[in-house]
PDB file of C-alpha atoms in Angstrom:
ATOM      1  CA  ASP Z 760       0.356  -0.187   0.352  1.00 60.00           C
ATOM      2  CA  ALA Z 761       0.940   3.358  -0.421  1.00 63.00           C
ATOM      3  CA  LYS Z 762       2.392   5.316   2.430  1.00 84.00           C
ATOM      4  CA  THR Z 763       1.130   9.274   0.919  1.00 92.00           C
ATOM      5  CA  THR Z 764      -2.320   9.726   1.196  1.00 94.00           C
ATOM      6  CA  GLN Z 765      -3.866  12.666  -1.194  1.00 96.00           C
ATOM      7  CA  PRO Z 766      -6.561  14.305  -1.868  1.00 97.00           C
ATOM      8  CA  PRO Z 767      -8.711  11.969  -5.431  1.00 96.00           C
ATOM      9  CA  SER Z 768      -9.288  15.361  -7.825  1.00 97.00           C
ATOM     10  CA  MET Z 769      -8.849  18.781  -7.401  1.00 97.00           C
ATOM     11  CA  ASP Z 770      -8.707  22.718  -9.903  1.00 96.00           C
ATOM     12  CA  CYS Z 771      -6.648  25.370 -10.406  1.00 96.00           C
ATOM     13  CA  ALA Z 772      -7.113  28.340 -12.856  1.00 97.00           C
ATOM     14  CA  GLU Z 773      -4.680  28.957 -15.462  1.00 97.00           C
ATOM     15  CA  GLY Z 774      -2.214  31.291 -14.938  1.00 96.00           C
ATOM     16  CA  ARG Z 775      -3.013  31.006 -10.779  1.00 96.00           C
ATOM     17  CA  ALA Z 776      -1.026  28.756  -8.752  1.00 97.00           C
ATOM     18  CA  ALA Z 777      -1.352  25.333  -7.948  1.00 97.00           C
ATOM     19  CA  ASN Z 778      -0.625  23.752  -4.270  1.00 98.00           C
ATOM     20  CA  LEU Z 779      -0.901  19.938  -4.181  1.00 98.00           C
ATOM     21  CA  PRO Z 780      -1.607  18.697  -0.345  1.00 97.00           C
ATOM     22  CA  CYS Z 781       0.601  15.070   0.434  1.00 97.00           C
ATOM     23  CA  ASN Z 782       0.111  13.578   3.987  1.00 96.00           C
ATOM     24  CA  HIS Z 783       3.141  11.446   5.299  1.00 93.00           C
ATOM     25  CA  SER Z 784       3.101  11.114   8.231  1.00 93.00           C
ATOM     26  CA  THR Z 785       4.414   7.630   8.526  1.00 90.00           C
ATOM     27  CA  ILE Z 786       7.646   8.677   6.771  1.00 90.00           C
ATOM     28  CA  SER Z 787      11.119   7.255   8.454  1.00 86.00           C
ATOM     29  CA  GLY Z 788      13.944   9.110   8.449  1.00 85.00           C
ATOM     30  CA  ASN Z 789      16.097   7.978   6.414  1.00 82.00           C
ATOM     31  CA  GLU Z 790      12.715   8.601   3.581  1.00 86.00           C
ATOM     32  CA  TYR Z 791      12.754  11.060   0.731  1.00 89.00           C
ATOM     33  CA  VAL Z 792       9.517  12.819  -0.459  1.00 92.00           C
ATOM     34  CA  TYR Z 793       9.550  12.805  -4.472  1.00 91.00           C
ATOM     35  CA  TRP Z 794       6.036  13.728  -7.054  1.00 95.00           C
ATOM     36  CA  TYR Z 795       5.722  12.784  -9.365  1.00 94.00           C
ATOM     37  CA  ARG Z 796       3.330  13.535 -12.400  1.00 96.00           C
ATOM     38  CA  GLN Z 797       1.164  11.188 -15.545  1.00 95.00           C
ATOM     39  CA  ILE Z 798      -0.196  13.459 -18.734  1.00 93.00           C
ATOM     40  CA  HIS Z 799      -2.524  11.652 -19.931  1.00 86.00           C
ATOM     41  CA  SER Z 800      -1.094   7.709 -21.013  1.00 79.00           C
ATOM     42  CA  GLN Z 801       2.571   8.883 -21.039  1.00 90.00           C
ATOM     43  CA  GLY Z 802       5.441   7.520 -18.887  1.00 93.00           C
ATOM     44  CA  PRO Z 803       5.742   9.140 -15.078  1.00 93.00           C
ATOM     45  CA  GLN Z 804       7.413  12.919 -14.918  1.00 94.00           C
ATOM     46  CA  TYR Z 805       9.602  13.446 -12.218  1.00 92.00           C
ATOM     47  CA  ILE Z 806       9.295  16.543 -11.323  1.00 95.00           C
ATOM     48  CA  ILE Z 807      11.079  16.475  -8.126  1.00 94.00           C
ATOM     49  CA  HIS Z 808      12.161  14.928  -4.361  1.00 92.00           C
ATOM     50  CA  GLY Z 809      13.679  16.314  -0.805  1.00 92.00           C
ATOM     51  CA  LEU Z 810      14.391  15.603   2.426  1.00 91.00           C
ATOM     52  CA  LYS Z 811      13.837  17.994   4.321  1.00 91.00           C
ATOM     53  CA  ASN Z 812      14.405  20.929   3.202  1.00 87.00           C
ATOM     54  CA  ASN Z 813      12.101  22.975   0.233  1.00 94.00           C
ATOM     55  CA  GLU Z 814      13.364  22.139  -2.883  1.00 95.00           C
ATOM     56  CA  THR Z 815      13.113  24.164  -5.603  1.00 96.00           C
ATOM     57  CA  ASN Z 816      13.982  23.480 -10.131  1.00 95.00           C
ATOM     58  CA  GLU Z 817      11.993  25.372 -13.084  1.00 95.00           C
ATOM     59  CA  MET Z 818       8.844  22.775 -12.682  1.00 94.00           C
ATOM     60  CA  ALA Z 819       7.476  23.765  -9.261  1.00 97.00           C
ATOM     61  CA  SER Z 820       8.495  24.118  -5.696  1.00 97.00           C
ATOM     62  CA  LEU Z 821       8.040  21.248  -2.720  1.00 98.00           C
ATOM     63  CA  ILE Z 822       7.275  22.549   0.653  1.00 97.00           C
ATOM     64  CA  ILE Z 823       7.843  19.234   3.576  1.00 96.00           C
ATOM     65  CA  THR Z 824       6.920  20.690   7.220  1.00 96.00           C
ATOM     66  CA  GLU Z 825       8.975  20.495  10.061  1.00 94.00           C
ATOM     67  CA  ASP Z 826       7.921  17.097  10.823  1.00 94.00           C
ATOM     68  CA  ARG Z 827       7.851  16.213   7.614  1.00 94.00           C
ATOM     69  CA  LYS Z 828       4.619  14.318   8.047  1.00 95.00           C
ATOM     70  CA  SER Z 829       3.191  16.286   5.095  1.00 96.00           C
ATOM     71  CA  SER Z 830       4.276  18.107   2.139  1.00 97.00           C
ATOM     72  CA  THR Z 831       3.345  20.648  -0.602  1.00 97.00           C
ATOM     73  CA  LEU Z 832       3.797  20.262  -4.248  1.00 98.00           C
ATOM     74  CA  ILE Z 833       3.356  24.776  -5.902  1.00 98.00           C
ATOM     75  CA  LEU Z 834       3.176  24.655  -9.162  1.00 97.00           C
ATOM     76  CA  PRO Z 835       3.828  28.641  -9.794  1.00 96.00           C
ATOM     77  CA  HIS Z 836       1.539  29.434 -12.843  1.00 95.00           C
ATOM     78  CA  ALA Z 837      -0.699  26.225 -13.417  1.00 96.00           C
ATOM     79  CA  THR Z 838      -0.762  26.060 -17.725  1.00 96.00           C
ATOM     80  CA  LEU Z 839      -3.299  23.781 -19.508  1.00 96.00           C
ATOM     81  CA  ARG Z 840      -0.720  21.342 -19.633  1.00 95.00           C
ATOM     82  CA  ASP Z 841      -0.117  20.053 -16.165  1.00 97.00           C
ATOM     83  CA  THR Z 842      -3.225  19.177 -16.283  1.00 97.00           C
ATOM     84  CA  ALA Z 843      -2.338  15.388 -15.339  1.00 97.00           C
ATOM     85  CA  VAL Z 844      -2.076  13.214 -12.215  1.00 95.00           C
ATOM     86  CA  TYR Z 845       0.295  13.856  -9.635  1.00 97.00           C
ATOM     87  CA  TYR Z 846       1.929  11.210  -7.592  1.00 94.00           C
ATOM     88  CA  CYS Z 847       2.979  12.369  -3.991  1.00 94.00           C
ATOM     89  CA  ILE Z 848       5.910   8.709  -2.854  1.00 90.00           C
ATOM     90  CA  VAL Z 849       7.787   8.301  -0.339  1.00 88.00           C
ATOM     91  CA  GLY Z 850      11.431   6.196  -0.789  1.00 81.00           C
ATOM     92  CA  ALA Z 851      14.660   5.446   1.000  1.00 70.00           C
ATOM     93  CA  ASP Z 852      17.489   6.598   0.837  1.00 53.00           C
ATOM     94  CA  THR Z 853      19.136   2.668  -0.273  1.00 49.00           C
ATOM     95  CA  GLY Z 854      20.259   2.839  -3.856  1.00 48.00           C
ATOM     96  CA  GLY Z 855      16.839   1.771  -5.948  1.00 56.00           C
ATOM     97  CA  PHE Z 856      14.050   0.837  -4.064  1.00 66.00           C
ATOM     98  CA  LYS Z 857      10.906   0.632  -5.995  1.00 71.00           C
ATOM     99  CA  THR Z 858       8.648   2.574  -6.052  1.00 76.00           C
ATOM    100  CA  ILE Z 859       4.502   2.368  -4.871  1.00 79.00           C
ATOM    101  CA  PHE Z 860       2.016   4.444  -6.666  1.00 84.00           C
ATOM    102  CA  GLY Z 861      -0.856   5.130  -4.661  1.00 85.00           C
ATOM    103  CA  ALA Z 862      -3.966   7.166  -6.175  1.00 88.00           C
ATOM    104  CA  GLY Z 863      -2.376  10.714  -6.573  1.00 93.00           C
ATOM    105  CA  THR Z 864      -4.261  13.337  -7.455  1.00 96.00           C
ATOM    106  CA  ARG Z 865      -6.156  14.916 -10.390  1.00 96.00           C
ATOM    107  CA  LEU Z 866      -5.600  18.146 -11.233  1.00 98.00           C
ATOM    108  CA  PHE Z 867      -6.688  19.946 -13.465  1.00 97.00           C
ATOM    109  CA  VAL Z 868      -5.964  23.599 -14.832  1.00 97.00           C
ATOM    110  CA  LYS Z 869      -9.019  25.253 -16.663  1.00 96.00           C
ATOM    111  CA  ALA Z 870      -8.893  28.662 -18.968  1.00 94.00           C
TER     112      ALA Z 870
ATOM    113  CA  ASN G 467      10.862  11.366 -21.362  1.00 47.00           C
ATOM    114  CA  ALA G 468      14.128  11.442 -22.542  1.00 55.00           C
ATOM    115  CA  GLY G 469      16.556   8.917 -22.412  1.00 90.00           C
ATOM    116  CA  VAL G 470      14.398   6.180 -20.992  1.00 95.00           C
ATOM    117  CA  MET G 471      13.501   3.806 -24.855  1.00 96.00           C
ATOM    118  CA  GLN G 472      10.239   1.343 -24.922  1.00 97.00           C
ATOM    119  CA  ASN G 473       9.244  -0.912 -27.591  1.00 96.00           C
ATOM    120  CA  PRO G 474       7.848  -1.250 -29.510  1.00 97.00           C
ATOM    121  CA  ARG G 475       5.419   1.115 -27.819  1.00 96.00           C
ATOM    122  CA  HIS G 476       2.179  -0.845 -29.326  1.00 97.00           C
ATOM    123  CA  LEU G 477       2.082  -4.204 -29.257  1.00 98.00           C
ATOM    124  CA  VAL G 478      -0.933  -6.442 -30.284  1.00 98.00           C
ATOM    125  CA  ARG G 479      -1.027 -10.526 -29.259  1.00 97.00           C
ATOM    126  CA  ARG G 480      -3.891 -13.218 -29.588  1.00 97.00           C
ATOM    127  CA  ARG G 481      -4.842 -14.945 -26.462  1.00 97.00           C
ATOM    128  CA  GLY G 482      -1.955 -17.767 -26.145  1.00 97.00           C
ATOM    129  CA  GLN G 483       0.770 -16.315 -27.588  1.00 98.00           C
ATOM    130  CA  GLU G 484       4.291 -14.553 -25.630  1.00 98.00           C
ATOM    131  CA  ALA G 485       4.691 -11.402 -25.228  1.00 98.00           C
ATOM    132  CA  ARG G 486       8.474  -9.536 -24.829  1.00 98.00           C
ATOM    133  CA  LEU G 487       8.553  -6.122 -24.728  1.00 98.00           C
ATOM    134  CA  ARG G 488      12.450  -4.100 -24.173  1.00 98.00           C
ATOM    135  CA  CYS G 489      13.353  -1.770 -22.080  1.00 97.00           C
ATOM    136  CA  SER G 490      16.542  -0.222 -22.682  1.00 96.00           C
ATOM    137  CA  PRO G 491      17.351   2.303 -19.694  1.00 94.00           C
ATOM    138  CA  MET G 492      18.818   6.547 -19.614  1.00 93.00           C
ATOM    139  CA  LYS G 493      22.652   5.845 -20.412  1.00 89.00           C
ATOM    140  CA  GLY G 494      24.799   5.753 -16.975  1.00 84.00           C
ATOM    141  CA  HIS G 495      21.641   3.208 -14.975  1.00 88.00           C
ATOM    142  CA  SER G 496      21.738   0.268 -14.016  1.00 87.00           C
ATOM    143  CA  HIS G 497      19.348   0.621 -12.289  1.00 90.00           C
ATOM    144  CA  VAL G 498      15.364  -0.251 -13.622  1.00 93.00           C
ATOM    145  CA  TYR G 499      11.737  -1.020 -13.087  1.00 93.00           C
ATOM    146  CA  TRP G 500       9.281  -2.508 -13.969  1.00 96.00           C
ATOM    147  CA  TYR G 501       5.300  -1.627 -13.572  1.00 95.00           C
ATOM    148  CA  ARG G 502       2.288  -2.305 -15.461  1.00 96.00           C
ATOM    149  CA  GLN G 503      -0.956  -0.162 -14.931  1.00 94.00           C
ATOM    150  CA  LEU G 504      -4.135  -1.345 -15.845  1.00 90.00           C
ATOM    151  CA  PRO G 505      -6.751   0.539 -17.521  1.00 84.00           C
ATOM    152  CA  GLU G 506      -7.867   3.175 -15.172  1.00 80.00           C
ATOM    153  CA  GLU G 507      -5.980   2.302 -12.659  1.00 84.00           C
ATOM    154  CA  GLY G 508      -2.566   2.965 -10.870  1.00 85.00           C
ATOM    155  CA  LEU G 509       1.089   1.839 -12.263  1.00 89.00           C
ATOM    156  CA  LYS G 510       2.084  -1.423 -10.325  1.00 92.00           C
ATOM    157  CA  PHE G 511       6.138  -1.997  -9.568  1.00 91.00           C
ATOM    158  CA  MET G 512       6.366  -6.148 -10.989  1.00 94.00           C
ATOM    159  CA  VAL G 513      10.665  -6.389 -10.686  1.00 93.00           C
ATOM    160  CA  TYR G 514      12.763  -4.376  -9.995  1.00 91.00           C
ATOM    161  CA  LEU G 515      16.726  -5.580 -11.791  1.00 92.00           C
ATOM    162  CA  GLN G 516      20.218  -4.492 -12.052  1.00 90.00           C
ATOM    163  CA  LYS G 517      23.175  -5.737 -14.485  1.00 88.00           C
ATOM    164  CA  GLU G 518      22.044  -9.372 -14.652  1.00 88.00           C
ATOM    165  CA  ASN G 519      20.538  -9.978 -10.848  1.00 91.00           C
ATOM    166  CA  ILE G 520      17.030  -9.619 -10.055  1.00 92.00           C
ATOM    167  CA  ILE G 521      16.535  -8.060  -6.892  1.00 88.00           C
ATOM    168  CA  ASP G 522      12.927  -7.229  -5.949  1.00 88.00           C
ATOM    169  CA  GLU G 523      10.848  -8.647  -8.158  1.00 91.00           C
ATOM    170  CA  SER G 524       7.764  -8.995  -5.419  1.00 90.00           C
ATOM    171  CA  GLY G 525       4.698  -7.468  -7.876  1.00 91.00           C
ATOM    172  CA  MET G 526       5.961 -10.495 -10.247  1.00 94.00           C
ATOM    173  CA  PRO G 527       2.832 -12.622 -10.717  1.00 94.00           C
ATOM    174  CA  LYS G 528       4.262 -15.930 -10.184  1.00 91.00           C
ATOM    175  CA  GLU G 529       3.680 -17.738 -13.474  1.00 95.00           C
ATOM    176  CA  ARG G 530       3.915 -17.059 -17.053  1.00 97.00           C
ATOM    177  CA  PHE G 531       6.413 -14.039 -15.990  1.00 98.00           C
ATOM    178  CA  SER G 532       9.162 -13.112 -16.290  1.00 97.00           C
ATOM    179  CA  ALA G 533      12.616 -10.083 -16.699  1.00 97.00           C
ATOM    180  CA  GLU G 534      16.015 -10.240 -17.330  1.00 96.00           C
ATOM    181  CA  PHE G 535      18.694  -8.063 -17.847  1.00 95.00           C
ATOM    182  CA  PRO G 536      21.646  -8.638 -19.277  1.00 93.00           C
ATOM    183  CA  LYS G 537      24.905  -7.581 -19.264  1.00 90.00           C
ATOM    184  CA  GLU G 538      24.584  -6.378 -23.111  1.00 90.00           C
ATOM    185  CA  GLY G 539      21.093  -4.802 -24.460  1.00 91.00           C
ATOM    186  CA  PRO G 540      17.870  -4.058 -22.757  1.00 95.00           C
ATOM    187  CA  SER G 541      16.011  -5.212 -20.423  1.00 97.00           C
ATOM    188  CA  ILE G 542      13.483  -7.696 -20.894  1.00 98.00           C
ATOM    189  CA  LEU G 543       9.477  -8.059 -19.789  1.00 98.00           C
ATOM    190  CA  ARG G 544       8.762 -11.554 -21.293  1.00 98.00           C
ATOM    191  CA  ILE G 545       5.092 -12.737 -20.938  1.00 98.00           C
ATOM    192  CA  GLN G 546       4.274 -16.243 -21.758  1.00 98.00           C
ATOM    193  CA  GLN G 547       1.130 -17.580 -23.540  1.00 98.00           C
ATOM    194  CA  VAL G 548      -0.758 -14.439 -22.899  1.00 97.00           C
ATOM    195  CA  VAL G 549      -4.093 -14.238 -21.848  1.00 96.00           C
ATOM    196  CA  ARG G 550      -7.048 -10.835 -22.271  1.00 95.00           C
ATOM    197  CA  GLY G 551      -6.092  -9.924 -18.546  1.00 94.00           C
ATOM    198  CA  ASP G 552      -2.725  -8.696 -19.697  1.00 96.00           C
ATOM    199  CA  SER G 553      -3.636  -6.181 -21.747  1.00 96.00           C
ATOM    200  CA  ALA G 554      -2.353  -3.728 -19.993  1.00 96.00           C
ATOM    201  CA  ALA G 555       0.550  -0.268 -20.752  1.00 97.00           C
ATOM    202  CA  TYR G 556       3.252  -1.995 -18.907  1.00 98.00           C
ATOM    203  CA  PHE G 557       5.935   1.077 -17.876  1.00 97.00           C
ATOM    204  CA  CYS G 558       9.820   0.708 -17.660  1.00 96.00           C
ATOM    205  CA  ALA G 559      11.964   3.271 -14.957  1.00 93.00           C
ATOM    206  CA  SER G 560      15.362   3.790 -14.708  1.00 92.00           C
ATOM    207  CA  SER G 561      17.946   4.942 -12.203  1.00 88.00           C
ATOM    208  CA  PRO G 562      22.189   5.215 -11.929  1.00 82.00           C
ATOM    209  CA  VAL G 563      23.972   2.605 -10.174  1.00 66.00           C
ATOM    210  CA  GLY G 564      25.309   4.326  -6.539  1.00 52.00           C
ATOM    211  CA  TYR G 565      24.167   7.038  -6.169  1.00 52.00           C
ATOM    212  CA  SER G 566      21.204   6.762  -2.972  1.00 59.00           C
ATOM    213  CA  ASN G 567      17.883   9.238  -3.797  1.00 72.00           C
ATOM    214  CA  GLN G 568      18.073   9.458  -7.115  1.00 77.00           C
ATOM    215  CA  PRO G 569      14.741   9.576  -9.266  1.00 84.00           C
ATOM    216  CA  GLN G 570      13.526   7.058 -11.095  1.00 87.00           C
ATOM    217  CA  HIS G 571      13.324   8.266 -14.914  1.00 90.00           C
ATOM    218  CA  PHE G 572      10.146   6.566 -17.027  1.00 93.00           C
ATOM    219  CA  GLY G 573      10.148   5.851 -21.007  1.00 95.00           C
ATOM    220  CA  ASP G 574       7.191   6.256 -22.668  1.00 94.00           C
ATOM    221  CA  GLY G 575       5.853   2.627 -21.670  1.00 97.00           C
ATOM    222  CA  THR G 576       4.455  -0.220 -24.476  1.00 98.00           C
ATOM    223  CA  ARG G 577       0.984  -0.643 -25.061  1.00 97.00           C
ATOM    224  CA  LEU G 578       0.036  -4.490 -25.066  1.00 97.00           C
ATOM    225  CA  SER G 579      -3.256  -5.488 -26.241  1.00 97.00           C
ATOM    226  CA  ILE G 580      -4.788  -9.650 -25.617  1.00 97.00           C
ATOM    227  CA  LEU G 581      -7.355 -10.052 -29.193  1.00 94.00           C
TER     228      LEU G 581
END
């Protein structure tokens, strides 16, 4: 079973920030938080990951709470092409691990 | 998804035939993972391989399914005597060796249809 909980769906207006929450209250000390998305039937696309500090890259920002029990993925200016299913996953720092995908959040970006 | 190459993109087989799905990992990656996605469902882990070794096959059906990642060439997921329930998208991912916490990168999948 997935170790994360996400809302099943969210809406966002084009051009606005999309904030996608994830609960991972049972996360272990050596587990990272990873975010992927799957657009239509394409392969999952890696977005960002982090351990305990907030992270930012060209796609998104990841905010992890101090207790590491939850996190938020932020798409600063959502576009229609960001409509996808977003998966929050936790995984151990072991040099390779099987990724357990939950149901994810289906984000609809509307014009 | 550039880098991880899967072929064929679409594969049609009749019941009872064999299906072979190939995955070439990103350059420099020696960890390969296979996942299956049934229609309207999430991705399910099947198997994790390093070069010439199966590390974790806990998600692989015990019969008819096998996977390999030889020293040379792509990783192969083989399904023998296919049945209608094998119709799904099969995704491969890869990650580098020796680097912990590095994310997996996925290919665009093989859509398997069983007639």
